[in-house]
XYZ file of C-alpha atoms in Angstrom:
677
model
C -65.062 338.030 -44.681
C -63.730 338.198 -41.115
C -60.990 335.788 -40.032
C -62.274 332.537 -38.405
C -61.871 332.886 -34.624
C -59.859 329.684 -33.936
C -58.593 331.088 -30.657
C -62.162 331.534 -29.441
C -63.002 327.927 -30.285
C -59.894 326.766 -28.410
C -60.890 328.714 -25.312
C -64.411 327.253 -25.482
C -63.140 323.671 -25.777
C -60.751 324.229 -22.890
C -63.613 325.516 -20.789
C -65.536 322.312 -21.452
C -62.744 319.737 -21.305
C -60.943 320.891 -18.166
C -63.984 320.614 -15.833
C -64.905 317.296 -17.449
C -61.406 315.911 -16.927
C -61.432 317.138 -13.333
C -64.753 315.373 -12.621
C -63.580 312.119 -14.254
C -60.262 312.204 -12.422
C -61.921 312.877 -9.082
C -64.389 310.015 -9.703
C -61.555 307.623 -10.508
C -59.779 308.683 -7.315
C -62.900 308.001 -5.241
C -63.382 304.638 -6.947
C -59.813 303.651 -6.135
C -59.985 304.627 -2.472
C -63.461 303.339 -1.686
C -63.826 300.360 -4.050
C -60.568 299.039 -5.462
C -58.062 299.986 -2.809
C -57.389 297.228 -0.271
C -55.030 298.331 2.501
C -51.892 296.261 2.966
C -51.967 294.477 6.280
C -48.999 294.690 8.563
C -47.353 291.961 10.629
C -50.083 292.357 13.226
C -52.401 290.264 11.040
C -50.572 287.188 12.279
C -52.247 287.547 15.676
C -55.406 289.455 16.486
C -56.556 290.215 19.967
C -60.271 290.241 20.694
C -61.298 287.719 18.023
C -61.375 284.049 18.950
C -59.084 284.730 21.934
C -55.663 285.109 20.307
C -56.235 282.495 17.608
C -53.239 282.272 15.332
C -53.927 283.135 11.701
C -51.328 281.430 9.562
C -50.021 283.236 6.499
C -48.931 280.047 4.707
C -50.734 278.329 1.856
C -52.652 275.531 3.535
C -53.418 273.860 0.250
C -50.012 273.813 -1.449
C -49.580 270.107 -0.838
C -53.272 269.344 -0.908
C -55.430 268.783 2.108
C -54.015 266.183 4.426
C -57.080 264.772 6.056
C -57.481 262.309 8.883
C -56.673 259.058 7.163
C -59.002 256.126 6.750
C -57.061 253.236 5.290
C -59.601 251.004 3.589
C -62.002 248.760 5.452
C -60.519 247.265 8.644
C -62.644 244.154 8.133
C -60.942 243.553 4.780
C -57.472 243.218 6.304
C -56.681 239.502 6.421
C -53.733 238.050 8.339
C -51.182 235.963 6.507
C -52.042 232.265 6.864
C -49.865 230.686 9.487
C -48.953 234.142 10.828
C -52.191 235.512 12.233
C -50.283 238.013 14.346
C -48.629 239.541 11.275
C -50.004 242.527 9.342
C -49.332 243.294 5.693
C -46.873 246.171 5.398
C -49.324 248.277 3.378
C -51.890 248.062 6.177
C -49.670 250.029 8.548
C -50.032 253.796 8.461
C -46.306 254.297 9.088
C -45.657 253.197 5.516
C -47.881 255.892 4.043
C -46.206 259.197 3.233
C -49.526 261.048 3.375
C -50.443 259.742 6.822
C -49.751 262.835 8.877
C -51.602 264.206 11.832
C -52.958 267.645 11.108
C -53.670 270.138 13.828
C -57.271 270.965 12.988
C -57.171 273.766 15.532
C -54.672 275.588 13.309
C -57.020 275.832 10.314
C -57.946 279.431 9.505
C -61.444 280.518 10.492
C -61.739 283.508 8.158
C -60.901 281.734 4.866
C -63.371 279.722 2.829
C -61.562 276.394 2.418
C -64.092 273.615 1.758
C -61.371 271.026 1.128
C -60.107 271.306 4.707
C -61.735 268.979 7.265
C -62.896 271.717 9.619
C -64.573 270.547 12.819
C -65.522 274.109 13.793
C -69.205 275.016 13.666
C -70.985 277.939 12.008
C -72.773 280.574 14.063
C -74.579 282.752 11.493
C -75.412 282.793 7.762
C -76.258 285.670 5.429
C -76.758 286.252 1.694
C -75.566 289.416 -0.018
C -75.872 290.826 -3.505
C -73.294 292.971 -5.226
C -73.322 294.882 -8.488
C -69.648 294.028 -9.068
C -67.868 290.692 -8.857
C -66.025 289.934 -5.591
C -62.978 289.190 -7.746
C -62.859 292.942 -8.404
C -64.083 294.453 -5.143
C -63.355 291.717 -2.592
C -65.711 291.812 0.376
C -67.053 295.283 -0.343
C -70.594 293.858 -0.183
C -70.069 291.720 2.916
C -72.785 291.812 5.588
C -72.534 294.618 8.111
C -70.772 293.784 11.337
C -69.119 295.222 14.416
C -65.879 294.467 16.207
C -67.899 293.005 19.072
C -69.877 290.672 16.783
C -66.667 289.528 15.068
C -65.116 288.770 18.447
C -68.132 286.738 19.571
C -69.374 285.000 16.429
C -66.358 285.146 14.136
C -65.583 287.113 10.985
C -67.826 286.918 7.942
C -66.472 284.409 5.402
C -67.604 284.512 1.774
C -68.505 281.251 0.047
C -66.684 282.079 -3.157
C -69.345 280.668 -5.477
C -71.734 283.044 -7.243
C -75.275 281.663 -7.009
C -76.217 283.866 -9.987
C -73.302 282.759 -12.136
C -75.520 281.566 -14.980
C -78.304 284.134 -14.703
C -79.070 287.136 -12.568
C -78.826 290.873 -12.480
C -75.998 290.865 -9.922
C -73.699 288.515 -8.054
C -75.165 286.668 -5.083
C -72.993 285.060 -2.407
C -73.531 283.179 0.816
C -71.573 284.389 3.851
C -71.159 282.637 7.183
C -69.403 283.127 10.507
C -67.307 280.356 12.055
C -66.340 280.264 15.717
C -64.425 278.131 18.211
C -66.095 279.736 21.205
C -67.839 277.302 23.512
C -70.739 279.572 24.496
C -72.221 280.365 21.050
C -75.145 278.365 19.584
C -73.980 276.549 16.446
C -75.961 275.725 13.302
C -77.304 272.175 13.030
C -79.673 272.314 10.043
C -80.519 274.182 6.823
C -83.786 274.516 4.899
C -84.867 276.197 1.663
C -88.499 277.322 1.611
C -90.783 279.556 -0.467
C -91.589 283.005 0.879
C -94.931 281.942 2.415
C -93.617 278.910 4.335
C -91.788 278.514 7.622
C -89.878 275.480 8.955
C -91.431 272.974 11.300
C -91.597 272.345 14.166
C -92.504 275.908 15.021
C -90.986 275.544 18.479
C -87.449 275.387 17.055
C -85.574 278.721 16.891
C -85.175 278.842 13.076
C -83.579 281.988 11.642
C -84.535 283.324 8.211
C -81.802 284.846 6.025
C -82.875 288.310 4.879
C -82.249 288.126 1.124
C -84.009 285.692 -1.154
C -81.573 283.083 -2.444
C -83.034 283.777 -5.894
C -82.480 287.509 -5.634
C -81.665 288.952 -9.058
C -83.159 286.155 -11.160
C -85.929 287.449 -13.378
C -89.409 285.922 -12.981
C -88.252 283.559 -10.218
C -90.391 283.018 -7.151
C -88.535 284.119 -4.012
C -87.049 281.390 -1.859
C -85.377 281.830 1.503
C -82.623 280.018 3.331
C -83.354 279.158 6.964
C -80.820 277.904 9.502
C -81.282 276.343 12.924
C -78.934 277.411 15.734
C -78.684 274.531 18.189
C -76.757 274.046 21.376
C -73.446 275.590 22.257
C -70.299 273.493 21.988
C -70.222 273.216 25.785
C -73.700 271.680 25.800
C -73.177 269.148 22.996
C -72.253 265.512 23.337
C -69.935 263.743 20.871
C -72.779 262.652 18.565
C -74.195 266.175 18.390
C -70.767 267.630 17.645
C -70.379 265.171 14.762
C -73.712 266.408 13.368
C -72.732 270.080 13.297
C -72.746 271.849 9.955
C -69.086 272.675 9.382
C -69.007 273.873 5.754
C -71.203 275.303 2.994
C -70.627 275.096 -0.758
C -72.507 275.414 -4.053
C -72.997 272.698 -6.685
C -73.813 273.359 -10.327
C -75.619 270.569 -12.151
C -77.745 267.586 -11.205
C -74.954 265.163 -10.288
C -73.703 264.235 -6.854
C -72.049 266.906 -4.696
C -68.446 266.914 -3.502
C -67.400 264.016 -1.287
C -68.830 264.407 2.226
C -71.377 267.070 1.220
C -75.161 266.863 0.956
C -77.625 268.841 -1.136
C -80.221 271.184 0.336
C -83.405 270.471 -1.598
C -84.979 271.945 -3.661
C -82.471 273.469 -6.095
C -81.920 277.192 -5.890
C -82.289 277.314 -9.668
C -84.051 274.394 -11.364
C -82.502 272.811 -14.434
C -83.692 274.030 -17.829
C -82.324 271.466 -20.240
C -79.939 272.928 -22.768
C -80.213 276.441 -21.292
C -79.583 276.429 -17.546
C -77.998 273.975 -15.109
C -79.473 273.524 -11.678
C -77.835 275.207 -8.679
C -77.771 273.613 -5.224
C -76.615 274.765 -1.817
C -74.571 271.933 -0.302
C -73.271 271.430 3.228
C -71.030 269.111 5.215
C -71.709 267.764 8.683
C -68.826 267.202 11.074
C -65.446 266.041 9.809
C -65.740 263.782 6.782
C -62.423 261.933 6.642
C -61.340 261.227 3.083
C -60.401 257.559 2.595
C -56.869 257.122 1.327
C -55.532 254.327 -0.849
C -53.024 251.760 0.265
C -49.571 252.127 -1.292
C -49.585 250.386 -4.661
C -48.408 246.782 -4.456
C -48.447 243.524 -6.352
C -50.540 240.618 -5.176
C -48.759 237.779 -3.414
C -48.736 235.827 -6.664
C -47.041 238.709 -8.484
C -49.922 240.363 -10.367
C -51.025 243.967 -10.811
C -53.705 245.295 -13.172
C -54.176 248.816 -14.559
C -57.317 250.078 -16.292
C -56.828 253.127 -18.527
C -59.823 255.456 -18.898
C -59.303 257.794 -21.823
C -61.130 261.035 -22.626
C -64.246 261.160 -20.457
C -65.154 264.687 -21.639
C -67.558 265.319 -18.760
C -69.533 268.565 -18.403
C -71.399 270.470 -15.704
C -74.580 269.100 -17.258
C -75.348 265.390 -17.294
C -73.810 265.227 -20.745
C -74.866 264.906 -24.367
C -74.341 261.633 -26.244
C -72.123 261.775 -29.322
C -71.592 259.430 -32.252
C -73.237 256.315 -30.834
C -75.910 253.879 -31.912
C -76.930 253.112 -28.323
C -80.728 253.302 -28.118
C -82.169 256.185 -26.090
C -78.746 257.545 -25.175
C -79.294 260.443 -22.768
C -77.287 261.891 -19.893
C -74.043 260.626 -21.401
C -71.871 261.391 -18.356
C -74.040 259.223 -16.136
C -74.281 256.509 -18.794
C -70.487 256.492 -19.105
C -70.053 256.135 -15.342
C -72.466 253.200 -15.397
C -70.462 251.544 -18.189
C -67.191 252.227 -16.393
C -68.597 250.763 -13.195
C -69.506 247.581 -15.052
C -66.016 247.322 -16.550
C -64.445 247.835 -13.127
C -66.616 245.076 -11.675
C -65.540 242.724 -14.465
C -61.836 243.578 -14.467
C -61.225 244.416 -10.796
C -58.101 246.508 -11.474
C -55.606 247.528 -8.813
C -55.259 251.032 -10.283
C -57.352 253.212 -12.597
C -55.536 255.812 -14.699
C -57.572 258.683 -16.155
C -55.402 259.672 -19.098
C -56.576 263.239 -19.727
C -59.565 265.242 -20.932
C -61.609 264.337 -17.892
C -63.294 267.706 -18.539
C -64.908 268.464 -21.867
C -63.905 272.144 -21.948
C -65.423 273.853 -24.979
C -67.690 275.946 -22.772
C -69.451 273.028 -21.040
C -67.185 272.392 -18.017
C -67.232 275.998 -16.787
C -67.284 274.900 -13.135
C -64.533 272.268 -12.882
C -65.257 271.458 -9.235
C -68.784 270.300 -10.032
C -67.362 268.101 -12.814
C -64.470 266.725 -10.763
C -66.961 265.744 -8.067
C -68.356 263.060 -10.380
C -65.644 261.966 -12.825
C -63.968 259.352 -10.574
C -66.996 258.064 -8.633
C -66.991 254.690 -10.404
C -63.517 254.063 -8.932
C -64.000 255.706 -5.539
C -67.291 253.913 -4.878
C -65.355 250.645 -5.311
C -62.388 251.798 -3.200
C -59.996 251.508 -6.143
C -56.884 253.739 -6.167
C -56.702 256.064 -9.143
C -54.284 258.478 -10.795
C -54.842 261.151 -13.432
C -53.038 263.317 -15.936
C -54.232 266.382 -17.805
C -55.336 266.601 -21.426
C -55.687 269.553 -23.757
C -59.331 270.269 -22.804
C -59.070 270.123 -18.998
C -57.999 273.732 -18.525
C -60.121 275.366 -21.228
C -62.790 276.624 -18.808
C -62.677 277.568 -15.155
C -60.026 276.601 -12.628
C -56.418 276.202 -13.684
C -54.586 272.883 -13.409
C -52.943 273.754 -10.094
C -56.338 274.216 -8.470
C -57.717 271.092 -10.136
C -54.835 269.056 -8.678
C -55.710 270.342 -5.211
C -59.273 269.231 -5.729
C -58.335 265.807 -7.078
C -55.969 265.194 -4.172
C -58.898 265.816 -1.834
C -60.990 263.022 -3.388
C -61.075 259.471 -1.993
C -58.363 256.990 -3.029
C -56.539 259.598 -5.120
C -52.878 259.004 -5.995
C -52.560 262.305 -7.916
C -49.545 264.521 -7.207
C -48.729 268.113 -8.121
C -45.164 267.380 -9.165
C -42.322 269.901 -9.420
C -43.221 273.543 -9.954
C -40.085 274.537 -11.859
C -40.787 272.588 -15.064
C -43.516 272.720 -17.705
C -46.862 271.251 -16.822
C -48.780 270.275 -13.724
C -48.931 266.659 -12.631
C -45.497 265.306 -13.569
C -44.994 262.573 -10.978
C -43.896 258.994 -10.335
C -45.642 256.088 -8.603
C -43.917 252.856 -7.634
C -45.622 249.492 -7.347
C -43.922 247.354 -4.721
C -43.729 243.693 -3.884
C -46.107 242.268 -1.304
C -43.375 240.633 0.732
C -41.492 242.274 3.568
C -38.750 243.551 1.253
C -41.189 246.064 -0.323
C -39.118 245.991 -3.504
C -40.207 248.338 -6.292
C -41.204 246.065 -9.179
C -42.915 248.510 -11.540
C -42.396 252.220 -12.143
C -45.246 254.397 -13.413
C -44.359 257.803 -14.869
C -47.055 260.442 -15.364
C -46.427 263.570 -17.467
C -48.422 266.600 -18.521
C -48.254 266.874 -22.306
C -49.792 270.344 -22.168
C -52.726 271.863 -24.000
C -52.003 274.220 -26.892
C -48.822 275.899 -28.011
C -50.404 278.535 -30.228
C -53.735 279.968 -31.293
C -55.576 283.232 -31.836
C -58.287 285.350 -30.248
C -61.374 286.169 -32.269
C -63.042 289.573 -32.145
C -65.160 288.438 -29.167
C -62.078 287.437 -27.199
C -62.500 283.654 -27.567
C -59.311 281.612 -27.958
C -59.036 279.280 -30.934
C -56.074 276.870 -30.760
C -54.070 276.060 -33.861
C -51.333 273.730 -32.528
C -51.023 271.227 -29.689
C -48.409 271.524 -26.987
C -45.690 268.924 -26.434
C -43.446 267.493 -23.730
C -40.707 270.064 -23.169
C -37.012 269.650 -22.616
C -37.186 270.398 -18.886
C -39.744 267.580 -18.525
C -37.421 265.224 -20.408
C -34.577 266.160 -18.048
C -36.878 265.628 -15.065
C -37.795 262.162 -16.363
C -34.127 261.232 -16.837
C -33.372 262.463 -13.328
C -36.218 260.420 -11.849
C -35.150 257.390 -13.866
C -31.622 257.681 -12.495
C -33.020 257.336 -8.965
C -34.554 253.929 -9.696
C -32.426 251.221 -8.113
C -31.616 248.071 -10.118
C -33.011 244.821 -8.770
C -32.270 241.197 -9.452
C -34.693 240.096 -12.147
C -36.808 238.071 -12.360
C -37.772 238.947 -8.806
C -38.147 236.226 -6.182
C -40.251 237.060 -3.099
C -38.502 237.072 0.241
C -39.382 233.717 1.795
C -36.808 233.900 4.542
C -38.915 235.929 6.941
C -41.861 234.451 8.819
C -44.169 234.049 5.819
C -44.803 230.327 6.249
C -45.623 228.571 2.979
C -47.679 231.360 1.388
C -44.916 232.242 -1.073
C -44.019 229.876 -3.867
C -40.292 229.823 -4.423
C -39.266 230.543 -7.957
C -35.590 229.789 -7.542
C -36.032 226.207 -8.705
C -37.876 227.392 -11.805
C -35.298 229.909 -13.024
C -31.830 229.012 -14.198
C -28.962 231.325 -13.199
C -28.434 232.408 -16.798
C -31.897 234.040 -16.942
C -31.185 236.463 -14.121
C -29.981 240.007 -14.553
C -29.440 243.147 -12.527
C -31.633 245.869 -14.021
C -34.229 248.479 -13.217
C -37.783 247.182 -12.990
C -40.014 247.577 -16.016
C -41.706 250.959 -16.380
C -44.779 252.431 -18.056
C -45.482 256.049 -18.915
C -48.794 257.889 -19.226
C -49.399 261.205 -20.992
C -52.284 262.505 -23.079
C -51.085 263.826 -26.459
C -49.173 261.196 -28.453
C -45.659 261.600 -29.799
C -44.940 261.940 -33.497
C -43.316 258.502 -33.333
C -46.748 256.977 -32.631
C -47.394 257.475 -36.346
C -44.011 256.172 -37.470
C -42.991 252.809 -38.898
C -43.522 249.866 -36.596
C -40.856 247.313 -35.687
C -41.114 243.833 -37.142
C -41.485 240.709 -35.092
C -38.282 238.784 -35.797
C -40.164 235.531 -35.208
C -42.866 236.091 -37.841
C -41.783 239.097 -39.895
C -45.105 240.804 -39.102
C -45.320 244.489 -38.220
C -45.812 245.038 -34.501
C -48.936 247.183 -34.811
C -51.948 245.720 -33.005
C -55.369 247.375 -33.344
C -57.111 250.135 -35.308
C -55.277 253.325 -36.263
C -56.628 254.488 -39.625
C -60.011 255.940 -38.612
C -58.619 259.434 -37.952
C -55.578 261.538 -38.674
C -52.544 262.236 -36.525
C -53.173 263.762 -33.124
C -49.519 264.479 -32.364
C -48.059 267.929 -31.860
C -46.221 269.459 -34.795
C -43.241 270.381 -32.626
C -41.094 268.221 -30.395
C -38.218 268.555 -27.992
C -37.206 264.939 -28.622
C -38.926 263.008 -25.836
C -38.627 259.743 -27.734
C -34.911 259.826 -28.543
C -33.628 262.005 -25.694
C -35.881 260.485 -23.061
C -37.412 257.085 -23.751
C -34.460 255.714 -25.749
C -31.878 257.210 -23.400
C -33.255 255.846 -20.112
C -32.165 252.208 -20.209
C -33.039 249.453 -17.795
C -29.348 248.680 -17.352
C -26.245 250.774 -17.846
C -24.063 247.684 -18.163
C -22.466 246.992 -21.523
C -24.246 243.629 -21.602
C -27.614 245.246 -20.951
C -28.486 245.204 -24.638
C -29.679 248.807 -24.758
C -33.183 247.799 -23.597
C -35.302 250.832 -22.652
C -36.572 251.105 -19.100
C -40.023 252.276 -20.263
C -41.609 249.394 -22.126
C -45.019 251.007 -22.767
C -46.275 254.557 -23.335
C -50.036 254.957 -22.869
C -51.819 257.890 -24.539
C -55.365 259.159 -24.946
C -56.483 262.119 -27.077
C -57.506 260.183 -30.208
C -60.851 258.565 -29.487
C -61.091 256.191 -32.441
C -57.415 255.242 -32.503
C -56.684 252.255 -30.260
C -53.642 250.459 -31.555
C -50.419 249.460 -29.837
C -47.370 249.936 -32.060
C -43.783 249.072 -31.154
C -41.284 251.606 -32.450
C -37.562 251.062 -31.729
C -38.370 248.701 -28.833
C -40.927 251.005 -27.141
C -44.634 250.213 -27.314
C -46.785 253.292 -28.049
C -50.414 252.536 -27.183
C -53.712 254.429 -27.418
C -56.544 253.930 -24.969
C -59.443 254.406 -27.382
C -62.438 256.485 -26.343
C -64.490 255.067 -23.475
C -67.026 257.844 -23.026
C -70.357 258.540 -24.697
C -69.672 262.237 -24.026
C -66.632 262.403 -26.312
C -66.549 262.145 -30.074
C -66.535 258.685 -31.603
C -67.693 256.906 -34.703
C -70.849 254.906 -35.345
C -69.911 251.237 -35.229
C -66.800 251.859 -33.130
C -67.720 250.608 -29.662
C -66.584 252.513 -26.591
C -63.664 250.697 -25.020
C -61.101 250.678 -22.217
C -57.520 249.429 -22.315
C -56.257 247.092 -19.628
C -52.625 246.392 -18.733
C -52.111 243.114 -16.902
C -48.689 242.940 -15.268
C -47.636 239.551 -13.941
C -44.565 237.544 -12.907
C -43.715 240.248 -10.364
C -43.419 242.918 -13.038
C -41.672 240.924 -15.774
C -44.638 240.349 -18.089
C -46.906 243.081 -19.464
C -49.979 242.006 -21.397
C -52.600 244.371 -22.810
C -56.100 244.019 -24.211
C -59.277 246.077 -24.585
C -62.765 245.537 -23.210
C -65.606 247.095 -25.186
C -69.016 248.301 -24.088
C -70.361 244.929 -25.312
C -67.845 242.993 -23.180
C -65.756 241.899 -26.130
C -62.070 241.296 -25.392
C -59.927 242.587 -28.253
C -56.266 242.283 -29.266
C -54.802 240.527 -26.247
C -51.049 240.716 -26.693
C -47.889 240.322 -24.624
C -45.822 243.504 -24.853
C -42.934 242.579 -22.555
C -41.629 239.476 -20.839
C -41.729 235.786 -21.749
C -43.652 235.349 -24.986
C -43.192 238.949 -26.153
C -41.388 239.869 -29.402
C -37.621 240.033 -29.017
C -35.935 243.412 -28.762
C -34.006 244.741 -31.732
C -30.319 243.820 -31.776
C -28.195 246.619 -30.352
C -26.389 248.470 -33.125
């Protein structure tokens, strides 16, 4: 038998593989140059001649500190003068006392960046719809509408609305593009319509323009529908009312709930809702500049009261929500039902601040477009002009936008007190709010700390690439150090506080000096509360005993579910809460500055337990969209602070308007602190 010709086989394989490798390599090179490669711009991008007449294009991040919009401070008719001093204005009514009250130069906003949170007053000149076989996140504006240098100079550059209309279904991506211009001689868009292929807008005399591509392009078995826009007058020809009616921004909403603040829906939906399978898709638009109302600085009432309502674990979705674990008859659209319940509670309680204590978003695949969910989660508070703050829970970042982007969105909502916090420590949304006295001294009487307790510390990916968490995250050492640093900045005050009656306030203030003996006064930091989502391990420890009665200081239900604490800890309780004292003086008694920690996370746990002089309280689930237990009513925890910050009382209001477990946590009538060892 002849020897097997291995050398011949090698030559044959080489003859096949080398040309194949050359073709593949050349194809990859072409793909890089013509699809993936984006040339690096030089310093000339900062100013471009020929487009918008030397408009400056800033290279900074406009949204790092959140959009600073023209400020509307409440309702001017609500501002009441102090009796006997009609010429006086409350300090919180003056814009100079508001750190966010800055005057933005709207003319400096970029024209070629889609930034729907910015209050643009610049009109749109043209709209187009394009399809692309690859996501813009991979290929950028490869599929942008065709243009010329002359058209860009006259009408503005094409700007992509970075929201895929075909995100849920469709053979390709579909995006809206528009041009924005500051030129005074270009007709600007004043109206939008969505119509079937065989219809045209009325009246026929108006110069409506039809966008070429169907807005349902790529959706199987969907009747074509076209977007029409109406170019109106030029900026030179418009009066002030017409300028205020210009369309200045376009966005996309997923779901049937209300659009982002200041935006309106274009009816009908681009994609109708198919319950359980497909959420509706709407084109939304904003007219003119919609100033976002801002909250007054937090302050006590003149009689020394301040009320906080904690809203725990909303678990809202892009859909209208699915009811869980409730015996409410005909429970449907749980997100909307929860907002109705919350609105009722707000009307009954009339709090000064609402705190959303995490898991505003359901995650778990249902809150895949966080912006559409964030547009609705706080409406019960914003509709009532109530200031609100928020922290993140473990589910908020599971789908869609990261926490940093969610903070930017929340800061752009009405009456928001949310802050980004420092960037060099764990978490997003570690910040401090101070509640001040109503008198002219503006003394800080209550400190509110907000921390991000994280999401998950470990987990695994299944074979489909889905992440399954195995352990919760915890408050890290750098956050503890940040808290101690912030605590050290709090100035001691004379307590109990007496309002300043020595300055032109007539008889509105009731002096307390005659009611308080000198021996009851002390120099100490004001009382503080802390909010974070995932509880500490100490929340499941042994409670203190009331030295007056011998009873354990554990008020409420806590045995309906297991521990929700993280398995690991960097020592927030001992290194943080027990270390930050209200007074550093040897006679201070070692009393902690933070009297109450408020958590969410555990929906059917709602007790308040005092451990080593610190109250650790759960909010209890208030949402029909989150898990619960049949027979366990949805509920909200209220903190009623009185006596100018000295007394903290808490109770819960249920969905049936029952008031449960009213108890004084701090101040006169509260259990005594443990003797200092």
